[in-house]
Short mmCIF file of C-alpha atoms in Angstrom, two decimals:
data_model
loop_
_atom_site.label_atom_id
_atom_site.label_comp_id
_atom_site.label_asym_id
_atom_site.label_seq_id
_atom_site.Cartn_x
_atom_site.Cartn_y
_atom_site.Cartn_z
CA MET A 1 25.97 -41.55 -2.10
CA SER A 2 24.96 -38.28 -3.76
CA ASP A 3 27.59 -36.34 -1.60
CA GLN A 4 30.25 -38.78 -2.56
CA LYS A 5 29.25 -38.28 -6.24
CA THR A 6 29.16 -34.50 -5.80
CA ASP A 7 32.68 -34.56 -4.37
CA THR A 8 33.96 -36.80 -7.19
CA MET A 9 32.47 -34.36 -9.79
CA GLU A 10 33.79 -31.29 -7.95
CA SER A 11 37.35 -32.65 -7.41
CA ALA A 12 40.11 -32.56 -9.99
CA PRO A 13 40.54 -35.46 -12.19
CA ARG A 14 43.17 -37.95 -10.98
CA GLY A 15 45.43 -39.43 -13.65
CA ARG A 16 47.28 -41.93 -11.19
CA VAL A 17 45.96 -45.42 -10.68
CA GLN A 18 47.13 -47.80 -7.89
CA LEU A 19 49.51 -50.34 -9.44
CA VAL A 20 49.63 -54.10 -8.49
CA THR A 21 53.16 -55.03 -7.55
CA TYR A 22 54.87 -58.40 -8.28
CA PRO A 23 54.94 -60.94 -5.20
CA TRP A 24 58.74 -60.89 -4.83
CA LEU A 25 58.72 -62.09 -1.24
CA SER A 26 56.66 -65.20 -1.86
CA VAL A 27 58.68 -66.08 -5.09
CA LEU A 28 61.87 -65.51 -3.30
CA GLY A 29 60.86 -67.48 -0.24
CA GLY A 30 59.46 -70.32 -2.48
CA LEU A 31 62.90 -70.51 -4.38
CA LEU A 32 64.84 -70.62 -0.98
CA LEU A 33 62.48 -73.42 0.22
CA ILE A 34 63.02 -75.52 -2.93
CA SER A 35 66.82 -75.07 -2.73
CA TYR A 36 66.72 -76.11 0.95
CA LEU A 37 64.68 -79.17 0.10
CA LEU A 38 66.98 -80.24 -2.79
CA LEU A 39 70.10 -79.86 -0.64
CA MET A 40 68.20 -82.17 1.89
CA THR A 41 67.19 -84.81 -0.50
CA GLU A 42 70.14 -84.93 -3.10
CA PRO A 43 73.20 -86.26 -1.61
CA ALA A 44 75.38 -84.99 -4.57
CA LEU A 45 74.24 -81.46 -3.88
CA ALA A 46 74.65 -81.97 -0.22
CA GLY A 47 78.44 -82.89 -0.77
CA LEU A 48 78.96 -79.79 -2.74
CA TYR A 49 77.14 -77.44 -0.61
CA PRO A 50 77.10 -78.81 2.96
CA LEU A 51 74.58 -77.62 5.45
CA PRO A 52 74.95 -77.41 9.20
CA ALA A 53 73.79 -80.46 11.15
CA GLN A 54 71.17 -78.61 13.05
CA TRP A 55 69.38 -77.77 9.56
CA HIS A 56 68.67 -81.28 9.14
CA GLY A 57 66.08 -81.54 11.94
CA VAL A 58 62.45 -81.82 11.40
CA GLU A 59 61.81 -78.61 13.15
CA VAL A 60 63.73 -76.59 10.83
CA LYS A 61 61.89 -77.98 7.82
CA TYR A 62 58.56 -77.04 9.46
CA ALA A 63 60.03 -73.54 10.21
CA ALA A 64 61.09 -73.07 6.67
CA LEU A 65 57.64 -74.22 5.32
CA GLY A 66 55.86 -71.88 7.82
CA LEU A 67 57.96 -69.01 6.99
CA PHE A 68 57.25 -69.60 3.30
CA LEU A 69 53.43 -69.65 4.03
CA VAL A 70 53.67 -66.45 5.86
CA LEU A 71 55.43 -64.71 3.13
CA LEU A 72 52.79 -66.17 0.65
CA MET A 73 49.83 -64.91 2.89
CA PHE A 74 51.46 -61.48 3.33
CA ASP A 75 51.80 -61.21 -0.57
CA LEU A 76 48.25 -62.46 -1.06
CA ARG A 77 46.80 -59.87 1.38
CA ARG A 78 48.96 -56.97 -0.21
CA TYR A 79 47.77 -58.11 -3.66
CA HIS A 80 44.19 -57.91 -2.58
CA ARG A 81 44.51 -54.59 -1.01
CA GLN A 82 46.24 -53.15 -4.10
CA HIS A 83 43.67 -54.74 -6.27
CA GLN A 84 40.92 -53.07 -4.35
CA ARG A 85 42.54 -49.78 -4.52
CA GLN A 86 43.14 -50.29 -8.13
CA LYS A 87 39.34 -50.91 -8.74
CA THR A 88 38.48 -47.84 -6.46
CA ASP A 89 40.80 -45.60 -8.47
CA VAL A 90 39.54 -46.85 -11.83
CA LYS A 91 35.99 -46.49 -10.88
CA ALA A 92 36.62 -42.75 -9.55
CA LEU A 93 38.45 -42.09 -12.76
CA ARG A 94 35.60 -43.34 -14.85
CA GLU A 95 33.01 -41.35 -12.60
CA GLN A 96 35.21 -38.23 -13.34
CA VAL A 97 35.39 -39.04 -16.97
CA ASN A 98 31.65 -39.30 -17.12
CA ALA A 99 31.12 -36.07 -15.04
CA LEU A 100 33.30 -34.17 -17.35
CA TRP A 101 31.39 -35.49 -20.24
CA GLN A 102 28.22 -34.67 -18.65
CA ASP A 103 29.54 -31.08 -17.93
CA LYS A 104 30.60 -30.71 -21.40
CA LYS A 105 27.15 -31.75 -22.65
CA GLN A 106 25.43 -29.28 -20.18
CA LEU A 107 27.89 -26.61 -21.30
CA GLN A 108 26.91 -27.25 -24.87
CA LEU A 109 23.26 -27.19 -23.99
CA LYS A 110 23.56 -23.99 -22.09
CA ALA A 111 25.48 -22.45 -24.86
CA HIS A 112 22.70 -23.39 -27.25
CA THR A 113 20.06 -22.25 -24.89
CA TYR A 114 21.67 -18.83 -24.23
CA SER A 115 22.37 -18.39 -27.83
CA GLY A 116 18.72 -18.76 -28.39
CA HIS A 117 17.82 -16.36 -25.52
CA ALA A 118 20.31 -13.93 -26.82
CA ASP A 119 18.47 -14.06 -30.07
CA LYS A 120 15.14 -13.65 -28.36
CA LEU A 121 16.64 -10.62 -26.31
CA LYS A 122 17.84 -8.99 -29.29
CA LEU A 123 14.45 -9.40 -30.96
CA PHE A 124 12.72 -8.22 -27.78
CA ILE A 125 14.96 -5.09 -27.46
CA SER A 126 14.58 -4.32 -31.20
CA ASP A 127 10.73 -4.63 -30.74
CA LYS A 128 10.76 -2.37 -27.68
CA LEU A 129 12.89 0.21 -29.42
CA LEU A 130 10.36 0.26 -32.27
CA GLU A 131 7.62 0.52 -29.75
CA TYR A 132 9.22 3.38 -27.98
CA ILE A 133 9.89 5.12 -31.28
CA GLU A 134 6.27 4.58 -32.21
CA TYR A 135 5.13 5.88 -28.74
CA ASP A 136 7.39 8.88 -29.18
CA GLU A 137 5.72 9.44 -32.53
CA LYS A 138 2.17 8.99 -30.98
CA PHE A 139 3.08 11.33 -28.30
CA LEU A 140 4.17 14.04 -30.55
CA HIS A 141 1.08 13.26 -32.52
CA PHE A 142 -1.11 13.47 -29.42
CA LYS A 143 0.53 16.86 -28.50
CA SER A 144 -0.19 18.13 -32.05
CA ILE A 145 -3.83 17.01 -31.63
CA ALA A 146 -4.06 18.46 -28.16
CA ALA A 147 -2.84 21.77 -29.47
CA GLU A 148 -5.39 21.65 -32.34
CA VAL A 149 -8.15 20.73 -29.92
CA ARG A 150 -7.18 23.52 -27.57
CA HIS A 151 -7.09 25.97 -30.62
CA ASN A 152 -10.35 24.92 -31.87
CA GLY A 153 -11.78 24.60 -28.40
CA VAL A 154 -10.97 28.27 -27.56
CA ILE A 155 -12.81 29.33 -30.76
CA SER A 156 -15.77 27.20 -30.12
CA PHE A 157 -15.96 28.13 -26.46
CA ASP A 158 -15.89 31.86 -27.26
CA LYS A 159 -18.74 31.40 -29.67
CA VAL A 160 -20.87 29.33 -27.17
CA GLN A 161 -20.02 31.60 -24.21
CA THR A 162 -20.90 34.70 -26.20
CA ALA A 163 -24.27 33.16 -27.29
CA LEU A 164 -25.03 31.95 -23.78
CA GLN A 165 -24.26 35.42 -22.35
CA ARG A 166 -26.47 37.14 -24.78
CA ALA A 167 -29.28 34.82 -24.20
CA LEU A 168 -28.84 35.30 -20.50
CA ALA A 169 -29.11 38.99 -20.82
CA GLU A 170 -32.15 38.79 -22.93
CA SER A 171 -33.89 36.08 -21.21
CA GLY A 172 -36.57 36.49 -18.46
CA PRO A 173 -36.43 35.37 -14.80
CA GLU A 174 -37.88 31.92 -15.59
CA GLN A 175 -35.22 31.12 -18.10
CA SER A 176 -32.04 32.76 -16.58
CA GLY A 177 -31.51 29.88 -14.34
CA ASP A 178 -31.15 27.36 -17.20
CA TYR A 179 -28.89 29.72 -19.22
CA ARG A 180 -26.71 30.34 -16.17
CA ALA A 181 -26.35 26.60 -15.45
CA ALA A 182 -25.69 25.90 -19.08
CA LEU A 183 -22.90 28.74 -19.06
CA ASP A 184 -21.31 27.29 -15.84
CA ALA A 185 -21.31 23.83 -17.36
CA MET A 186 -19.68 25.14 -20.48
CA ARG A 187 -16.89 26.88 -18.55
CA TYR A 188 -16.39 23.68 -16.46
CA LEU A 189 -15.99 21.62 -19.49
CA TRP A 190 -13.46 24.20 -20.92
CA ASP A 191 -11.41 24.18 -17.79
CA LEU A 192 -11.45 20.23 -17.77
CA LEU A 193 -10.21 20.33 -21.41
CA ASP A 194 -7.66 22.97 -20.60
CA LEU A 195 -6.15 20.74 -17.83
CA SER A 196 -6.35 17.63 -19.87
CA THR A 197 -4.36 19.17 -22.78
CA ALA A 198 -1.69 20.73 -20.54
CA ASP A 199 1.83 19.15 -20.63
CA ASN A 200 2.28 19.65 -16.83
CA LEU A 201 -1.00 20.01 -14.72
CA ALA A 202 0.85 21.19 -11.55
CA LEU A 203 2.92 23.77 -13.36
CA HIS A 204 -0.02 24.93 -15.45
CA ILE A 205 -2.14 25.62 -12.30
CA GLY A 206 0.91 27.22 -10.45
CA ASN A 207 1.39 29.70 -13.28
CA LEU A 208 -2.20 30.42 -13.24
CA LEU A 209 -2.06 31.11 -9.45
CA CYS A 210 0.84 33.47 -10.01
CA GLU A 211 -1.37 35.52 -12.56
CA CYS A 212 -4.36 35.36 -10.24
CA GLU A 213 -2.21 36.69 -7.32
CA GLU A 214 -1.00 39.54 -9.35
CA HIS A 215 -4.53 40.48 -10.33
CA TYR A 216 -5.75 40.05 -6.71
CA CYS A 217 -2.96 42.36 -5.50
CA GLN A 218 -3.97 44.99 -8.16
CA ARG A 219 -7.63 44.81 -6.82
CA LEU A 220 -6.47 45.43 -3.24
CA LEU A 221 -4.07 48.32 -4.08
CA ASN A 222 -6.82 50.11 -6.14
CA SER A 223 -8.76 51.32 -3.19
CA ASP A 224 -10.60 54.16 -5.02
CA GLY A 225 -12.22 51.70 -7.54
CA PRO A 226 -11.51 48.16 -8.74
CA ALA A 227 -10.15 48.15 -12.19
CA PRO A 228 -11.71 45.68 -14.78
CA LEU A 229 -9.95 42.36 -14.62
CA PRO A 230 -9.90 39.78 -17.44
CA TYR A 231 -11.15 37.09 -15.05
CA GLU A 232 -12.00 36.64 -11.35
CA PRO A 233 -8.80 35.92 -9.60
CA ALA A 234 -10.29 34.45 -6.32
CA TYR A 235 -13.42 32.46 -5.46
CA PRO A 236 -15.00 31.04 -2.22
CA PRO A 237 -14.06 27.41 -1.76
CA ARG A 238 -17.51 26.80 -0.09
CA GLN A 239 -19.27 27.58 -3.47
CA ALA A 240 -16.80 25.10 -5.39
CA ALA A 241 -17.62 22.34 -2.78
CA TRP A 242 -21.39 23.00 -3.11
CA ARG A 243 -21.11 22.75 -6.93
CA ALA A 244 -19.04 19.43 -6.77
CA LEU A 245 -21.54 18.02 -4.39
CA ALA A 246 -24.43 19.09 -6.67
CA LEU A 247 -22.62 17.21 -9.72
CA VAL A 248 -22.63 13.76 -7.90
CA SER A 249 -25.82 14.16 -5.78
CA PRO A 250 -28.95 12.70 -7.41
CA GLU A 251 -31.27 15.09 -5.55
CA ALA A 252 -31.35 18.86 -5.65
CA LEU A 253 -29.53 20.56 -2.81
CA PRO A 254 -30.71 23.57 -0.74
CA PRO A 255 -28.77 26.67 -1.75
CA LEU A 256 -25.94 28.34 0.17
CA ILE A 257 -26.77 31.34 2.45
CA GLU A 258 -24.03 33.89 2.70
CA GLY A 259 -22.13 33.97 6.19
CA GLU A 260 -23.99 30.97 7.47
CA ASP A 261 -22.73 27.32 7.96
CA TYR A 262 -24.08 24.97 5.33
CA ARG A 263 -25.19 21.59 6.70
CA ILE A 264 -26.81 18.38 5.37
CA GLU A 265 -27.53 15.55 7.68
CA GLU A 266 -29.69 13.06 5.71
CA GLY A 267 -29.60 10.17 3.39
CA ARG A 268 -25.99 9.24 2.19
CA TRP A 269 -24.53 12.62 2.97
CA TYR A 270 -23.15 14.58 5.76
CA VAL A 271 -22.01 18.08 4.75
CA HIS A 272 -20.65 20.80 6.79
CA LEU A 273 -19.21 23.83 4.88
CA ALA A 274 -18.15 26.62 7.09
CA PRO A 275 -17.39 30.12 5.62
CA VAL A 276 -13.69 30.34 4.85
CA SER A 277 -11.62 32.93 3.11
CA VAL A 278 -11.15 33.00 -0.73
CA LEU A 279 -8.74 30.91 -2.68
CA LEU A 280 -6.69 32.01 -5.70
CA GLY A 281 -7.29 30.40 -8.98
CA LYS A 282 -10.20 28.93 -10.94
CA GLU A 283 -13.18 27.61 -9.06
CA ASN A 284 -13.57 24.77 -11.55
CA HIS A 285 -10.23 23.26 -10.59
CA LEU A 286 -11.33 22.71 -7.13
CA VAL A 287 -14.82 21.35 -8.37
CA LEU A 288 -13.01 18.80 -10.47
CA LEU A 289 -10.87 17.76 -7.51
CA LEU A 290 -13.76 17.35 -5.16
CA GLU A 291 -15.75 15.76 -7.75
CA ASN A 292 -13.34 12.90 -8.21
CA LEU A 293 -12.96 12.34 -4.50
CA LEU A 294 -16.70 12.25 -3.95
CA LYS A 295 -17.33 9.89 -6.84
CA ASN A 296 -14.58 7.53 -5.25
CA ALA A 297 -16.37 7.87 -1.91
CA GLN A 298 -19.68 6.90 -3.61
CA PHE A 299 -18.15 3.82 -5.15
CA PHE A 300 -16.33 2.51 -2.25
CA SER A 301 -18.98 3.18 0.45
CA GLY A 302 -21.52 1.24 -1.73
CA LYS A 303 -19.38 -1.94 -1.24
CA ARG A 304 -21.01 -5.08 0.17
CA GLY A 305 -20.50 -5.50 3.91
CA TYR A 306 -20.09 -1.71 4.62
CA ARG A 307 -23.61 -0.58 5.22
CA SER A 308 -24.15 1.80 8.19
CA PRO A 309 -27.06 3.49 9.93
CA PHE A 310 -25.41 6.94 9.59
CA ALA A 311 -24.45 8.82 6.41
CA PRO A 312 -21.54 6.92 4.77
CA ILE A 313 -20.02 9.87 3.17
CA ALA A 314 -18.95 13.01 4.90
CA LEU A 315 -17.65 16.35 3.43
CA THR A 316 -16.34 19.13 5.71
CA LEU A 317 -14.83 22.49 5.08
CA VAL A 318 -13.16 24.46 7.67
CA GLU A 319 -10.31 27.16 7.80
CA GLU A 320 -7.36 26.28 9.99
CA GLN A 321 -4.22 28.34 10.41
CA GLY A 322 -4.85 30.34 7.13
CA GLN A 323 -5.55 27.25 5.17
CA ALA A 324 -8.90 25.87 3.64
CA VAL A 325 -9.08 22.34 4.97
CA LEU A 326 -11.39 19.87 3.14
CA ARG A 327 -12.02 16.37 4.45
CA ILE A 328 -13.89 13.61 2.61
CA TYR A 329 -14.62 10.44 4.57
CA ASN A 330 -16.34 7.40 3.35
CA ARG A 331 -17.18 3.99 4.95
CA GLY A 332 -15.63 1.24 3.04
CA PRO A 333 -12.51 -0.86 2.73
CA HIS A 334 -9.12 0.35 3.93
CA ILE A 335 -6.30 1.22 1.60
CA SER A 336 -3.75 -1.46 1.75
CA ASP A 337 0.08 -0.70 2.48
CA GLU A 338 0.80 -2.08 -1.14
CA ASP A 339 -1.66 0.42 -2.81
CA ARG A 340 -0.69 3.51 -0.85
CA PRO A 341 2.53 4.43 -2.49
CA ASN A 342 0.94 4.12 -6.00
CA LEU A 343 -2.33 5.81 -5.13
CA PHE A 344 -1.71 8.98 -6.86
CA GLN A 345 0.15 7.63 -9.81
CA LEU A 346 -1.17 8.08 -13.37
CA GLY A 347 -2.87 4.89 -14.58
CA PHE A 348 -3.18 3.22 -11.08
CA THR A 349 -6.65 2.27 -9.88
CA THR A 350 -8.06 0.15 -7.09
CA ARG A 351 -11.29 -0.27 -8.95
CA ARG A 352 -11.07 -3.82 -10.28
CA THR A 353 -14.57 -4.86 -10.83
CA ARG A 354 -15.81 -5.42 -14.26
CA GLU A 355 -18.61 -2.98 -14.06
CA HIS A 356 -16.39 -0.10 -12.54
CA HIS A 357 -13.04 -0.48 -13.97
CA GLY A 358 -11.14 2.68 -13.27
CA ARG A 359 -8.70 4.40 -15.57
CA GLY A 360 -6.32 5.81 -12.87
CA LEU A 361 -7.10 9.55 -13.72
CA GLY A 362 -9.17 10.77 -10.90
CA LEU A 363 -6.59 10.76 -7.97
CA TYR A 364 -3.71 11.74 -10.31
CA PHE A 365 -5.72 14.78 -11.27
CA VAL A 366 -6.41 15.47 -7.53
CA ASN A 367 -2.82 15.17 -6.61
CA GLU A 368 -1.63 17.38 -9.47
CA ILE A 369 -4.18 20.09 -8.71
CA VAL A 370 -3.11 20.04 -4.98
CA LYS A 371 0.55 20.39 -5.88
CA GLY A 372 -0.36 23.32 -8.34
CA TYR A 373 -1.88 25.05 -5.30
CA GLU A 374 1.25 24.33 -3.21
CA GLY A 375 -1.10 22.50 -0.75
CA ARG A 376 -0.95 19.05 0.94
CA ILE A 377 -3.16 16.05 0.57
CA GLY A 378 -3.15 13.09 3.03
CA VAL A 379 -5.09 9.88 3.22
CA ARG A 380 -5.59 7.71 6.24
CA ASN A 381 -7.48 4.56 7.13
CA VAL A 382 -10.13 5.33 9.83
CA HIS A 383 -10.43 2.42 12.53
CA THR A 384 -13.34 1.87 14.98
CA PRO A 385 -11.90 2.82 18.50
CA GLU A 386 -11.91 0.84 21.40
CA THR A 387 -12.89 2.73 24.61
CA ARG A 388 -15.13 2.83 27.69
CA TYR A 389 -18.19 5.00 28.13
CA ALA A 390 -19.78 6.22 31.31
CA VAL A 391 -23.46 6.45 30.66
CA ARG A 392 -25.63 8.57 32.97
CA VAL A 393 -29.48 8.26 32.46
CA GLU A 394 -31.85 10.67 34.10
CA LEU A 395 -35.54 9.59 34.40
CA ASP A 396 -38.64 11.62 34.68
CA ASP A 397 -39.25 10.50 38.33
CA GLY A 398 -35.98 11.86 39.43
CA GLU A 399 -34.00 8.45 39.53
CA ILE A 400 -30.53 8.38 37.95
CA ILE A 401 -28.92 5.30 36.66
CA THR A 402 -25.11 5.09 35.76
CA ASP A 403 -23.50 2.38 33.80
CA LEU A 404 -19.96 1.61 32.50
CA ILE A 405 -19.86 0.20 28.97
CA GLU A 406 -16.60 -1.28 27.62
CA VAL A 407 -16.47 -1.35 23.77
CA GLU A 408 -14.03 -3.84 22.03
CA VAL A 409 -13.56 -4.66 18.35
CA VAL A 410 -14.22 -8.34 17.70
CA ASP A 411 -13.83 -9.61 14.23
CA GLY A 412 -13.79 -6.14 12.91
CA GLN A 413 -17.07 -5.24 14.50
CA PRO A 414 -17.55 -3.19 17.85
CA ARG A 415 -19.15 -5.15 20.62
CA CYS A 416 -20.12 -4.36 24.25
CA ARG A 417 -18.50 -6.45 26.86
CA THR A 418 -20.99 -7.68 29.50
CA ALA A 419 -20.17 -8.21 33.33
CA ASP A 420 -19.74 -11.98 32.76
CA GLY A 421 -17.12 -11.30 29.96
CA GLU A 422 -19.52 -12.07 27.08
CA PHE A 423 -20.02 -9.84 24.13
CA SER A 424 -23.20 -8.43 22.74
CA ASP A 425 -24.10 -5.97 19.86
CA ALA A 426 -25.59 -3.48 22.25
CA ARG A 427 -26.47 -2.53 25.84
CA ASP A 428 -30.16 -2.04 26.61
CA TRP A 429 -32.15 -1.02 29.64
CA THR A 430 -35.86 -0.96 30.41
CA PHE A 431 -37.29 1.73 32.79
CA ARG A 432 -40.71 2.26 34.32
CA ALA A 433 -40.44 6.04 33.96
CA PRO A 434 -39.73 7.99 30.67
CA VAL A 435 -36.23 9.13 30.07
CA LEU A 436 -35.36 12.91 30.31
CA SER A 437 -31.62 12.79 29.26
CA VAL A 438 -28.75 10.78 28.57
CA GLU A 439 -25.11 11.75 29.12
CA VAL A 440 -22.27 9.78 27.42
CA THR A 441 -18.74 10.38 28.50
CA PRO A 442 -15.65 8.49 27.27
CA THR A 443 -13.52 7.43 30.33
CA GLY A 444 -10.49 9.62 30.73
CA SER A 445 -12.13 12.53 29.02
CA ARG A 446 -14.25 15.57 30.00
CA ASP A 447 -16.13 15.58 26.72
CA THR A 448 -19.60 14.79 27.93
CA ARG A 449 -22.37 14.49 25.27
CA ARG A 450 -25.90 15.08 26.48
CA ILE A 451 -29.00 14.11 24.61
CA ALA A 452 -32.39 15.34 25.89
CA ASP A 453 -35.73 16.30 24.49
CA PHE A 454 -36.96 12.71 23.85
CA ALA A 455 -40.39 12.53 22.41
CA ALA A 456 -43.22 11.01 24.30
CA ARG A 457 -44.14 8.53 21.58
CA GLY A 458 -42.51 6.74 18.68
CA LYS A 459 -39.13 5.13 18.13
CA GLN A 460 -36.38 7.60 18.11
CA VAL A 461 -32.66 7.29 17.04
CA ARG A 462 -29.89 9.71 18.20
CA PHE A 463 -26.46 9.68 16.97
CA ASP A 464 -23.13 10.73 18.75
CA PRO A 465 -23.35 14.62 18.66
CA GLY A 466 -19.61 14.94 19.23
CA HIS A 467 -18.73 13.28 15.88
CA PRO A 468 -21.66 13.92 13.46
CA GLU A 469 -19.48 13.06 10.45
CA ARG A 470 -18.83 9.61 11.77
CA PRO A 471 -20.69 8.93 15.05
CA ALA A 472 -18.99 6.36 17.25
CA TRP A 473 -22.39 5.31 19.00
CA GLN A 474 -26.15 5.77 18.75
CA LEU A 475 -29.09 5.60 21.15
CA ASP A 476 -32.43 4.02 20.26
CA TYR A 477 -35.29 5.01 22.50
CA GLN A 478 -38.57 3.43 22.36
CA PRO A 479 -41.22 4.80 24.93
CA LYS A 480 -43.82 2.42 26.07
CA ARG A 481 -46.23 2.30 28.98
CA ASN A 482 -44.32 1.29 32.11
CA ALA A 483 -41.47 -0.31 29.89
CA HIS A 484 -39.40 2.50 28.33
CA GLN A 485 -36.62 0.95 26.45
CA LEU A 486 -33.17 2.58 25.85
CA VAL A 487 -30.44 0.84 23.74
CA PHE A 488 -26.77 1.85 23.49
CA GLN A 489 -25.06 0.61 20.21
CA PRO A 490 -21.46 1.19 19.16
CA LEU A 491 -21.06 1.78 15.57
CA ASP A 492 -18.47 0.62 13.06
CA VAL A 493 -16.77 3.69 11.49
CA SER A 494 -13.89 2.01 9.71
CA GLY A 495 -13.33 3.67 6.31
CA VAL A 496 -10.93 6.25 4.55
CA GLU A 497 -10.45 10.01 4.98
CA PHE A 498 -8.94 12.25 2.61
CA GLU A 499 -7.58 15.67 4.05
CA ILE A 500 -6.65 18.47 1.61
CA ARG A 501 -5.10 21.68 2.83
CA LEU A 502 -4.98 24.56 0.43
CA PRO A 503 -3.42 28.02 1.25
CA THR A 504 -5.89 30.84 1.19
CA ALA A 505 -5.25 34.13 -0.83
CA GLN A 506 -4.40 36.02 2.31
CA LEU A 507 -1.83 33.42 3.39
CA ARG A 508 -0.16 33.64 -0.06
CA LEU A 509 -0.03 37.36 0.20
CA ASP A 510 1.41 37.26 3.68
CA GLY A 511 4.08 34.85 2.45
CA SER A 512 3.91 33.03 5.85
CA GLU A 513 4.73 29.54 6.38
CA LEU A 514 3.37 29.57 9.96
CA GLY A 515 0.11 28.02 8.89
CA ARG A 516 2.07 24.89 7.44
CA ASP A 517 3.85 24.13 10.70
CA GLU A 518 1.48 22.83 13.26
CA ASP A 519 4.13 22.48 15.89
CA ILE A 520 5.50 26.17 15.28
CA ASP A 521 4.73 27.11 19.09
CA ALA A 522 6.65 24.11 20.34
CA GLU A 523 9.56 24.89 17.92
CA VAL A 524 9.72 28.49 19.15
CA GLU A 525 9.52 27.38 22.78
CA ARG A 526 12.60 25.04 22.15
CA LEU A 527 14.56 27.68 20.44
CA ASP A 528 13.75 30.27 23.08
CA GLU A 529 15.27 27.90 25.78
CA ARG A 530 18.70 28.51 24.63
CA PHE A 531 18.57 32.29 25.32
CA ARG A 532 16.89 32.26 28.53
CA VAL A 533 18.72 33.48 31.65
CA PRO A 534 19.17 30.58 34.11
CA GLY A 535 16.50 30.83 36.90
CA GLU A 536 14.17 32.93 34.87
CA ALA A 537 10.68 31.41 34.70
#
């Protein structure tokens, strides 16, 4: 019924209505029958219009009457069909008229609605134009305020720095540390203010690196004696990483030792800072970068449901192919695919709790600083691996036990599959003799990790030595009399890792891009194939 109505509304209006014609056949047949009967019953008429003798029979009379009835039925049937068609056409015409009226009514309503929307749109556009004009005025006003703050900040900074330097020169050994810390904090505050009031952070840092590169080259060329420079053009990134860690750590950190690896493996931190080449620029810029990443790591590693027996935050610094490589890992929720494209945009934040609502500035600053250094920054979600481990246990009495442990991730947690197909949190053994050593080897790999020197008393916990920043497993050893218990437990290492690659000063001076292409050897090999002589090895 609805389809028929829709077709009626969508079809063109029909102006033609079926007509009901006059029953000429039955009327004409009736007149002929009456004339025939008059001629048969009136002798006077029969004398004037004589009929053939065979027409006077009874059969002819019944035949004439039957023919009249047939004509009458035919006209009645035709009348009924024409009348039904007429009713259908009239009904369709009325529906079309009603549909046209409804369409006209809807068009009038739409016109009224759209006119109201147009007025609202005009009002909205005018309001937005006023807002943008006001925003431009506020932006220009902010730029003027920033310029004023920078100007007054320079004057105030020079005064405070001069006073602190004078106090540092006149102070004794017991007070020099406090004055030096205050001077470093003041310089850090000034560099942060300098970045915050810059129009383009990446361009500002890039220009600074160009100036530092010029001063650094002058220092290298003046071999007879270094000329005085307005500021230090290069700095060790390890010192910047240590300072950033000291800003976010609630406890005092052990000092750096020149030329030695710096390690912390306790509490919430795993830190490994290897000696690397110097970077150009200001040390405080890298401190600001790492401080933001470490604060993010602290926030997300403290989320409920992500506790771990190992340090939930790892900071490592190494040098690879002429680049200083910083990696910051934290246990915690993964970054969703929806948030990843907006991660470094100004104003975007994933901190949506009431107590820690972010302002979307930290990662934006991080990305701009990396771009200013012409470096690279990457972020990836770390997943708990599924693998098999071959475990070899050597006992004090010379017995050797080997076992194969299959680790699978079930409901987001690593589980050990038993021989009967069930899952358990860990695999445990009990030995009569003490354990001398344990070797753990992932299947398909020659990377065997050996743990020895177990104490004779007390519960001991050893983590995967091959990946101290995020160990894949741990061993719990509890020596007892004739019942030495050993437990192998896979660990959940799911989290997020940021990787930052910054070119060192030497790489910038060399002007080489080899350090940026990790597949340069394969690329050279591919290009060299075109010039090799056929048959040459």
